[in-house]
Tab-separated table of C-alpha atoms in Angstrom:
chain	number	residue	atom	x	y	z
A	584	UNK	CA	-24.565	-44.836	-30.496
A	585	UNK	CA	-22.279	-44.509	-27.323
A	586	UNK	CA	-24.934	-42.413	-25.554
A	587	UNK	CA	-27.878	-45.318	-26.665
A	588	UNK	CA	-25.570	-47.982	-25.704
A	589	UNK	CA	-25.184	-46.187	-21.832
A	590	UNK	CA	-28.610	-45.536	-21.904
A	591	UNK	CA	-29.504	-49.480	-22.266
A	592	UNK	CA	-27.665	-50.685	-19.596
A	593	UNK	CA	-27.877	-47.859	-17.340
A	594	UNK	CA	-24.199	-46.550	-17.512
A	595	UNK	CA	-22.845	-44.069	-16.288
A	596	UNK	CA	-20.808	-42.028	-19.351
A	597	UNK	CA	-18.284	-39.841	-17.537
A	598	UNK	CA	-16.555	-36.826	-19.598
A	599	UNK	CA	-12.429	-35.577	-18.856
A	600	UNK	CA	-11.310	-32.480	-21.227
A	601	UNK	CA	-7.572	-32.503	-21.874
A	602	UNK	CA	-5.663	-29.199	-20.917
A	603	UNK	CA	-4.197	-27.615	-24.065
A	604	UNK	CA	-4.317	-31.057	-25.809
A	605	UNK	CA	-2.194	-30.315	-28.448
A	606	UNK	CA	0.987	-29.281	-26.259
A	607	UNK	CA	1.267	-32.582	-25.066
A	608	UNK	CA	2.617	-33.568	-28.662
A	609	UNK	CA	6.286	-33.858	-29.658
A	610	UNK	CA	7.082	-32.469	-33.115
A	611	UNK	CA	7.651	-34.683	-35.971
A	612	UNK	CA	9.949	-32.237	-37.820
A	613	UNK	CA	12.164	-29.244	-36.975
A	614	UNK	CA	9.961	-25.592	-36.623
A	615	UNK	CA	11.454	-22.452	-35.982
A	616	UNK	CA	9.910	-19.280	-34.656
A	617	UNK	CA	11.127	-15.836	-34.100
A	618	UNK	CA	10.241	-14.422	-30.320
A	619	UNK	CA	8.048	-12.097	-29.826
A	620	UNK	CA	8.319	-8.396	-30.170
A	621	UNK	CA	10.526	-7.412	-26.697
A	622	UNK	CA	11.788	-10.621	-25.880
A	623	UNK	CA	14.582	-11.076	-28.947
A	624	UNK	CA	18.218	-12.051	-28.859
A	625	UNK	CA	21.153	-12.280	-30.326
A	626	UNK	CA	24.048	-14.801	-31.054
A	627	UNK	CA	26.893	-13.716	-28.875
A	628	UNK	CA	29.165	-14.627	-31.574
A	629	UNK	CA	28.212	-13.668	-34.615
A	630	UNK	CA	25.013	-11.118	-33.908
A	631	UNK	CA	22.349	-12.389	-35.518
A	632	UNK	CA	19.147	-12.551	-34.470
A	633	UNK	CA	18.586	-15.879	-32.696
A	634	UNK	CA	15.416	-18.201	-33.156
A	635	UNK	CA	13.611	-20.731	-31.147
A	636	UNK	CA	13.059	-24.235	-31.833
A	637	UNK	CA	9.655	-26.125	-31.184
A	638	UNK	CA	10.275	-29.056	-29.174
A	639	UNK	CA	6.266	-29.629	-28.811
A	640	UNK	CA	3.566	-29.144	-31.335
A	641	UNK	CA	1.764	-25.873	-31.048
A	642	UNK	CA	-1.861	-24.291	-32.002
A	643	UNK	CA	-2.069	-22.952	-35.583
A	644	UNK	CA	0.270	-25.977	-36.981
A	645	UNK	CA	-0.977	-27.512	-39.347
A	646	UNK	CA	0.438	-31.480	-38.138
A	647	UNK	CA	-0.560	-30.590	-34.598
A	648	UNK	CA	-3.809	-32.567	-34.691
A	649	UNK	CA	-2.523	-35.485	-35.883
A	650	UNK	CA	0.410	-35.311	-33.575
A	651	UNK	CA	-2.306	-35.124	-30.991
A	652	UNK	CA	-3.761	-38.234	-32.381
A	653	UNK	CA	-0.769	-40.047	-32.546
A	654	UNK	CA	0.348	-39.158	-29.022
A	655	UNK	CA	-2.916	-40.159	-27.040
A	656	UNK	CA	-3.438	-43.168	-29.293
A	657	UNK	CA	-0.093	-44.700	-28.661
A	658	UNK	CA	-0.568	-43.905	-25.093
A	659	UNK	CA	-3.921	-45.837	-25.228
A	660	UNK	CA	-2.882	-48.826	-26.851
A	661	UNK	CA	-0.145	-49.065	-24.233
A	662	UNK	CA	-3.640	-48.578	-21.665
A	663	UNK	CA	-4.958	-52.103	-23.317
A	664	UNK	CA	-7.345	-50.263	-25.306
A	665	UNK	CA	-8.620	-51.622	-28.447
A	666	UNK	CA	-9.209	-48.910	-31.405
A	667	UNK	CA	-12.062	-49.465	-33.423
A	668	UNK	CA	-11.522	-50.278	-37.123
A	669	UNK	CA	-14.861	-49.169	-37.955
A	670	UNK	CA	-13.981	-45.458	-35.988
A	671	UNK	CA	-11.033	-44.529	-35.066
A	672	UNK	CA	-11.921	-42.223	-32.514
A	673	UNK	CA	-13.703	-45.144	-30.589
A	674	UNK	CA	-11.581	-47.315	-28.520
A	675	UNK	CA	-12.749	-50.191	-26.296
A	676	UNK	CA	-11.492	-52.262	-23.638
A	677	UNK	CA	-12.237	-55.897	-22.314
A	678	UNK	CA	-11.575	-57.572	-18.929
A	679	UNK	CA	-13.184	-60.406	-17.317
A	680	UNK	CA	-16.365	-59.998	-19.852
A	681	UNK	CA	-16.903	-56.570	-19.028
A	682	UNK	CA	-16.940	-54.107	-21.591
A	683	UNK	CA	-15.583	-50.530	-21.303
A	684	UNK	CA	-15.960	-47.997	-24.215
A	685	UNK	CA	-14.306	-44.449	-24.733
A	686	UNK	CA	-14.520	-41.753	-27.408
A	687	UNK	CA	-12.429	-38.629	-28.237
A	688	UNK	CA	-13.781	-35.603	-29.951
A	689	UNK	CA	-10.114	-33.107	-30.127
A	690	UNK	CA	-10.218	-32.489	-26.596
A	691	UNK	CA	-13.596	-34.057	-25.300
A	692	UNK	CA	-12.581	-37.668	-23.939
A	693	UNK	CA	-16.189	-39.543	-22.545
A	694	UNK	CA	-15.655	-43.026	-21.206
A	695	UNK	CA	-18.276	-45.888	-19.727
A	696	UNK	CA	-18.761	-49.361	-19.169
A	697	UNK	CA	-20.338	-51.479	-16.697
A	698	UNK	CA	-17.981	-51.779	-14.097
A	699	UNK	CA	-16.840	-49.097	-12.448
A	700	UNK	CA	-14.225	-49.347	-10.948
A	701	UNK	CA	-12.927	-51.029	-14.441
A	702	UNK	CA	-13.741	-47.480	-15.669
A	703	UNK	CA	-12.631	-45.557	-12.780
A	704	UNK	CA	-9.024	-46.591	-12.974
A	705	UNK	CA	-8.676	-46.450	-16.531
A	706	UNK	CA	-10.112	-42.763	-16.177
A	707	UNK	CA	-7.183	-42.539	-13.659
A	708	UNK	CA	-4.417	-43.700	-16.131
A	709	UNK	CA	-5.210	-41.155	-18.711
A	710	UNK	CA	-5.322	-38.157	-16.167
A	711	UNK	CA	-1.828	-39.170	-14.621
A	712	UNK	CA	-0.403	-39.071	-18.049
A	713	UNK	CA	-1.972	-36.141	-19.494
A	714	UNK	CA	-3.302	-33.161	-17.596
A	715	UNK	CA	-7.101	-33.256	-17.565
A	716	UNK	CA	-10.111	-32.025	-15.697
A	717	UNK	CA	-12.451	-34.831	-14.799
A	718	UNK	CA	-15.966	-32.997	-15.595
A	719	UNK	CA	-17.744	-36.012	-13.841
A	720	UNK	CA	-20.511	-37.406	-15.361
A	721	UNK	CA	-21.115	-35.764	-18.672
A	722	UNK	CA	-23.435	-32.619	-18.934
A	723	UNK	CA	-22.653	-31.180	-22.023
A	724	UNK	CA	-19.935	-32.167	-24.590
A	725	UNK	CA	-19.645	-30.273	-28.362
A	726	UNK	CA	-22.431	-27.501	-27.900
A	727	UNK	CA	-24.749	-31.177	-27.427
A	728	UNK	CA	-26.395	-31.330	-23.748
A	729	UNK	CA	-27.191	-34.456	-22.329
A	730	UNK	CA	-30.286	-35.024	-19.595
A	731	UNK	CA	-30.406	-38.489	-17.953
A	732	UNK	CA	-32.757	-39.804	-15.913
A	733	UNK	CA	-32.068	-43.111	-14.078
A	734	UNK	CA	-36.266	-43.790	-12.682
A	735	UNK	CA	-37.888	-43.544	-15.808
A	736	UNK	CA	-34.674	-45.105	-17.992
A	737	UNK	CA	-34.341	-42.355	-20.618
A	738	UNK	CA	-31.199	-40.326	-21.922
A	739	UNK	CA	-31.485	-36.959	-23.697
A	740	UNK	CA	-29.281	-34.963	-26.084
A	741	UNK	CA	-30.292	-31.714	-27.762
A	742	UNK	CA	-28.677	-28.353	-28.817
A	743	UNK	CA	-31.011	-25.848	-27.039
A	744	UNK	CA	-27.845	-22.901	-26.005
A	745	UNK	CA	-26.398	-23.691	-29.404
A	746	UNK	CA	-30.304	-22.909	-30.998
A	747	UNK	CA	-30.336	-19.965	-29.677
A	748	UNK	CA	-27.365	-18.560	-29.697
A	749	UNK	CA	-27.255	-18.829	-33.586
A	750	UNK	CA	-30.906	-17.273	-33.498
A	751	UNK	CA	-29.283	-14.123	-31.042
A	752	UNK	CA	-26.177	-14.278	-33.213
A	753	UNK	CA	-28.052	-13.089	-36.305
A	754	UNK	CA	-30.505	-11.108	-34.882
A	755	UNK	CA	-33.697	-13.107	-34.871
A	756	UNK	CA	-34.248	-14.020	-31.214
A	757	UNK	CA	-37.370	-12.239	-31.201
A	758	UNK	CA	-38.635	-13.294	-34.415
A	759	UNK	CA	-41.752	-15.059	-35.103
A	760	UNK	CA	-42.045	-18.913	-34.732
A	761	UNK	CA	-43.180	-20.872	-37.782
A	762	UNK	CA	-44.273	-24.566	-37.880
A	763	UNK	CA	-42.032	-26.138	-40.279
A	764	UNK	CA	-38.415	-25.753	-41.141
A	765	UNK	CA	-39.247	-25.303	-44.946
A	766	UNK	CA	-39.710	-22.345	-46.672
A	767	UNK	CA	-42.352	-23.424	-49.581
A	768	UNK	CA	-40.447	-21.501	-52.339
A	769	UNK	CA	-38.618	-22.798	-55.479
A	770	UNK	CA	-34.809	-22.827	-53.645
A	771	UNK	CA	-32.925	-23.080	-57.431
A	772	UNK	CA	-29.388	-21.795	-57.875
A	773	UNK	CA	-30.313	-20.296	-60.654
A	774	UNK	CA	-31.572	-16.970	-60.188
A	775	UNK	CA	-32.011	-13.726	-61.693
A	776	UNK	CA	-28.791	-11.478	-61.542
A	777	UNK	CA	-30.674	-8.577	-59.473
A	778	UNK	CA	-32.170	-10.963	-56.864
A	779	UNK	CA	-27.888	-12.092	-56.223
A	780	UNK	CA	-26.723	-10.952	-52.761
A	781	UNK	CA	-23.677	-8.734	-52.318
A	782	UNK	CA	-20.529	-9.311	-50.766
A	783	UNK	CA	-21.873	-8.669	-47.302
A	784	UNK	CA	-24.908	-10.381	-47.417
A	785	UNK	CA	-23.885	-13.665	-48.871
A	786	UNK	CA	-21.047	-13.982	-46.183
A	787	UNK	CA	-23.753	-13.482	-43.764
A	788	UNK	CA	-25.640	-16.087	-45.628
A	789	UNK	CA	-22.933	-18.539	-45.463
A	790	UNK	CA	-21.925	-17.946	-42.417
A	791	UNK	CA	-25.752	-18.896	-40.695
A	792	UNK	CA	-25.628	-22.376	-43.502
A	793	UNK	CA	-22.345	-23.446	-41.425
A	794	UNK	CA	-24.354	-22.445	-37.962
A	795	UNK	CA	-27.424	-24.698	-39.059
A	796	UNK	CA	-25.451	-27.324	-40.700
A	797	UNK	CA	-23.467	-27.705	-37.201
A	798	UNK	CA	-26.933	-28.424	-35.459
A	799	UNK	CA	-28.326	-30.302	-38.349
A	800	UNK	CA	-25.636	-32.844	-38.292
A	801	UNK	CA	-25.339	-33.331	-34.535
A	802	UNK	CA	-29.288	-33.441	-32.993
A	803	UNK	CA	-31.166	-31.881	-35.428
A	804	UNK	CA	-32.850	-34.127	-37.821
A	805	UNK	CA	-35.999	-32.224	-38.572
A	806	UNK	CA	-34.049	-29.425	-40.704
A	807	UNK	CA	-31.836	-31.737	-42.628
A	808	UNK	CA	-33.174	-31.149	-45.895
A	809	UNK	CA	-34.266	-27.714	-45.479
A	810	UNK	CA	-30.458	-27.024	-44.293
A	811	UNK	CA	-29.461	-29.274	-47.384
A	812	UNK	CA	-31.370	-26.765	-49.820
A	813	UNK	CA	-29.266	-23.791	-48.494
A	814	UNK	CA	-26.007	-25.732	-48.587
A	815	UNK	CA	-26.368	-25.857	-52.565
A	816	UNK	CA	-26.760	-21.923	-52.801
A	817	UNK	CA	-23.764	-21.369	-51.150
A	818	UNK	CA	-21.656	-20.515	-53.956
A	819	UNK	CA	-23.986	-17.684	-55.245
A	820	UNK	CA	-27.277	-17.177	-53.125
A	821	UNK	CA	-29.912	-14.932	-53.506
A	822	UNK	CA	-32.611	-12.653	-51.727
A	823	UNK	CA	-34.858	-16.469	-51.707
A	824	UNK	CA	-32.096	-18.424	-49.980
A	825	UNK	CA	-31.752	-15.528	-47.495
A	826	UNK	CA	-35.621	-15.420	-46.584
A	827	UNK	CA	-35.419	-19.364	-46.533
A	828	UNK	CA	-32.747	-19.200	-44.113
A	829	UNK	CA	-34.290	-16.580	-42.169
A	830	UNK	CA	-37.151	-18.701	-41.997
A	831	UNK	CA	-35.526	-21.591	-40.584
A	832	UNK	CA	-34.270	-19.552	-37.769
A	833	UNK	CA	-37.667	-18.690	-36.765
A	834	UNK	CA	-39.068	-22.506	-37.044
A	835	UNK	CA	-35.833	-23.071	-34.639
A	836	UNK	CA	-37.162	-20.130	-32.415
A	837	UNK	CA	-40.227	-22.385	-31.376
A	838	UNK	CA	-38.549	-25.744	-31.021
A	839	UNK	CA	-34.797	-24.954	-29.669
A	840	UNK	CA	-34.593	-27.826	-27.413
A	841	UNK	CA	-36.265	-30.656	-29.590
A	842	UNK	CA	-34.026	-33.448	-28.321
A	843	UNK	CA	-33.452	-36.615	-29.442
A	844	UNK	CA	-34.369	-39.482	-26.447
A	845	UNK	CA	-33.142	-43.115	-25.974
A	846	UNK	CA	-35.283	-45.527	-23.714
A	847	UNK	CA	-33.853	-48.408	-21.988
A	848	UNK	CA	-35.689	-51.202	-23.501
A	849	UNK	CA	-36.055	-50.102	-26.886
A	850	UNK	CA	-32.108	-51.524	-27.911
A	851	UNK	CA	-33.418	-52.694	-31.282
A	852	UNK	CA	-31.514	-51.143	-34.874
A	853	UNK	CA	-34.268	-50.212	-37.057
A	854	UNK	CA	-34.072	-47.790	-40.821
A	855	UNK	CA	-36.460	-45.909	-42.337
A	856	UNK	CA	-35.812	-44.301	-46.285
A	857	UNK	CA	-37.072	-42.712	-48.841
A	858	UNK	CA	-36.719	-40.927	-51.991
A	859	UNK	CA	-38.131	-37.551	-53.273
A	860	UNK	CA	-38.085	-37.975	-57.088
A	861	UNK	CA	-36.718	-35.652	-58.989
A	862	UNK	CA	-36.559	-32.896	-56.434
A	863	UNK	CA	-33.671	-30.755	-57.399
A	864	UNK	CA	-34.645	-28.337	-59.236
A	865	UNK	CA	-31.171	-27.517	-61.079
A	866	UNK	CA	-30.682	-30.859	-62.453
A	867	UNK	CA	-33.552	-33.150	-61.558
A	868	UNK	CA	-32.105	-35.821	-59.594
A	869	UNK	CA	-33.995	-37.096	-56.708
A	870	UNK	CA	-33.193	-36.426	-52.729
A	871	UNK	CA	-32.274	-39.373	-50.501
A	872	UNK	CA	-33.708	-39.716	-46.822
A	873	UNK	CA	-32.572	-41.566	-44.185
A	874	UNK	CA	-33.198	-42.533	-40.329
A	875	UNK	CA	-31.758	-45.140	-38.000
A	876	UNK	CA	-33.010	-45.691	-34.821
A	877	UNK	CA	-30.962	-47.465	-31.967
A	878	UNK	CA	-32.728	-47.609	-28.236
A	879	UNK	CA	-35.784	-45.637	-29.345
A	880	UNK	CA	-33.896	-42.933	-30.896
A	881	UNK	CA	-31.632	-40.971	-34.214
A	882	UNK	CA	-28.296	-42.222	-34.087
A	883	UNK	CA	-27.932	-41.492	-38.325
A	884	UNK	CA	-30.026	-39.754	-40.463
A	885	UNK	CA	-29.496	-37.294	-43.111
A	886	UNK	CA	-31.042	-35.592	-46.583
A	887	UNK	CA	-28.570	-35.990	-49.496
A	888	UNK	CA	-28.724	-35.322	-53.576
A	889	UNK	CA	-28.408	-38.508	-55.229
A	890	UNK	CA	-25.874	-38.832	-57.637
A	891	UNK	CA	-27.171	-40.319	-60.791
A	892	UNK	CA	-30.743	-38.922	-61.922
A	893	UNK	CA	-33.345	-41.547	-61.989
A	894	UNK	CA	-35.470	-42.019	-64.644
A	895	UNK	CA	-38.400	-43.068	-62.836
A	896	UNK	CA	-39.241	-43.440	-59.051
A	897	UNK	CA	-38.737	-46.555	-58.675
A	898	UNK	CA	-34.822	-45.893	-59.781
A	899	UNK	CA	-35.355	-43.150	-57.067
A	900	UNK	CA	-36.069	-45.728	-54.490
A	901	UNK	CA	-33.531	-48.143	-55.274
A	902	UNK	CA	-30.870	-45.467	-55.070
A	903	UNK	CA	-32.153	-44.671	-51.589
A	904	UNK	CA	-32.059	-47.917	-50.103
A	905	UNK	CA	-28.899	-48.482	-51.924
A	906	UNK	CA	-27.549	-45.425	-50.210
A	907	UNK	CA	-29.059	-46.866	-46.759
A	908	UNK	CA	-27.960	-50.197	-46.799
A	909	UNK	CA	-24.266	-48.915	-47.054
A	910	UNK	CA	-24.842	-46.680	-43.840
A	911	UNK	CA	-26.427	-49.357	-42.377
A	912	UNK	CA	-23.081	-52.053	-43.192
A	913	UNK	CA	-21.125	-49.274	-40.946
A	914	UNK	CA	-23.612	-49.105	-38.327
A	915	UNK	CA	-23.648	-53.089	-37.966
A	916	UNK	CA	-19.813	-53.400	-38.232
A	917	UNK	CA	-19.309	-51.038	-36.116
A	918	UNK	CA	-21.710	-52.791	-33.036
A	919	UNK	CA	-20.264	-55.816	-34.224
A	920	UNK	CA	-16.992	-54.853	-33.462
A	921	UNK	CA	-17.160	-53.216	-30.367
A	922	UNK	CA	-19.137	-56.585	-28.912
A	923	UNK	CA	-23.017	-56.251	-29.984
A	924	UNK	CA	-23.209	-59.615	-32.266
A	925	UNK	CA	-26.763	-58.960	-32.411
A	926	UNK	CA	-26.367	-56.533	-34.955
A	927	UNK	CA	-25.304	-58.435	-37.842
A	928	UNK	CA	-28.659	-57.735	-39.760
A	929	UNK	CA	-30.702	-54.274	-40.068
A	930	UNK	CA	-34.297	-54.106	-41.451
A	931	UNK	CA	-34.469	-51.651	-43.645
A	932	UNK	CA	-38.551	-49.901	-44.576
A	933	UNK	CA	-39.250	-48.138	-46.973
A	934	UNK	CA	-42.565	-46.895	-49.106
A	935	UNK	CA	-44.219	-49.227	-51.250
A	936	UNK	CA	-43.974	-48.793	-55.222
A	937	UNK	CA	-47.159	-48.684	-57.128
């Protein structure tokens, strides 16, 4: 949404990535650790071995993102930053009507609005309180790159490097293309005991779901429910969910940089569902689809199980535009909140019962 919202009003979103983010929290609670191997001493007193205490948080704690949190939140609010009740990781900030909007990923800080040198000195606060590197005008942020071009009014984000270094990763950069991300076969959990995968195999087969799932949840709408079919098999997949996921690795070998574009001029919220009934084969229940489009392009969209099994497709339906109308409350709270009145109402389409 950030990235349509920039795209409409020709902003400029800017990206700073805080230095070892995490050691610029304070500890909430008393943590001891023993010094390394070499560097150990001991109480001149009494002889025992002496430990340190953490005075800031440190990678591998288990608090330390949340200390994070706290620490540049509190530090933001001082700023004059608002944070978003519909995201917390979305803060904005008002003066003189102009509107200034920043989100944090961990690390991964981008910031815009449409005065610049609004945002240019609240870029400056941050980076005198926290060490940063200003990465200028944002290039590529989370494994998602981002193409902008001013003339013609567009913005681009797609996961090309991140395509294909899963498809390197697991050996199938030089593998065939296919069309279509789907593999055609019955993809049931339930399958004969000799078609199982071993040990090996099905952590290899988990650990390419978790690859594809990344890039299905960030850019990559057009595998959603193929990706969604070897999510289920997780737990005990088989020499079908292997060849499936093999297969989607070659569809992505033809389309890795398939990006998803916002136009200026296109700043209208629009949905699209629909319902495949009774398409999981385990248990019968029906398969939800969703897209929203902001600015001409995906900002939401996803292929999930539905929860109760409908008894006819109609049922189906309902549950899908049930299912969409929630996402699509968020979605107009949300540009509600950060200034976009407009917003208060979202069409939603779907197919036509019968």
């Amino acid at each position: 949404m950030l990235f349509a919202i920039a795209c409409e009003h020709g902003w400029e979103v800017y990206q700073l990535d805080v230095v070892a983010a995490f050691l610029n929290a304070y500890t909430d609670r008393d943590v001891y650790v023993r010094p390394a191997p070499g560097d150990e001493e001991r109480d001149p007193t009494t002889g025992e071995m002496m430990v340190y205490k953490l005075e800031k948080s440190l990678y591998g704690l288990s608090q330390s993102p949340s200390l994070w949190n706290d620490a540049i939140n509190d530090r933001l609010i001082i700023f004059g930053w608002q944070r978003a009740h519909s995201d917390p990781c979305v803060y904005i900030f008002v003066r003189r009507d102009e509107l200034t909007i920043l989100a944090i990923y961990v690390d991964d800080i981008l910031i815009t609005g449409g005065n610049k040198e609004i945002v240019s000195s609240k870029k400056k606060e941050l980076m005198d309180s926290f060490e940063m590197t200003d990465m200028g005008e944002v290039k590529r942020v989370i494994g998602i790159a981002v193409q902008r071009d001013y003339e013609l009014g567009t913005l681009a984000i797609s996961q090309g490097p991140y395509a294909r270094d899963i498809q390197q990763r697991y050996g199938m950069e030089q593998a065939n293309p296919v069309s279509t991300p789907g593999y055609g076969a019955e993809l049931s959990t339930e399958q004969p005991q000799d078609q199982l995968l071993g040990p090996e195999d099905k952590q290899r087969f988990q650990a390419i779901t978790g690859s594809l799932l990344y890039l299905a949840q960030c850019t990559r709408y057009d595998p959603s429910y193929a990706v969604h079919q070897l999510k289920r098999a997780c737990a005990n997949p088989a020499q079908v969910h292997m060849a499936a996921a093999k297969h989607l690795l070659r569809y992505l070998r033809g389309t890795p940089d398939l990006p998803i574009v916002y136009k200026k001029g296109q700043f209208r919220l629009s949905c699209f569902t629909d319902s495949s009934f009774g398409a999981n084969p385990d248990n019968g229940r029906s398969i939800t689809g969703y897209l929203f489009f902001l600015g001409g392009g995906l900002i939401s969209y996803g292929a999930k199980a539905q929860t109760l099994a409908a008894q006819n497709t109609l049922e189906a339906e309902l549950q899908a535009l049930s299912f969409s109308a929630r996402e699509a409350v968020y979605i107009s709270n949300f540009m509600t909140e950060i200034g976009f009145k407009t917003f208060r109402s979202v069409s939603i389409n779907t197919a036509p019962e019968h």
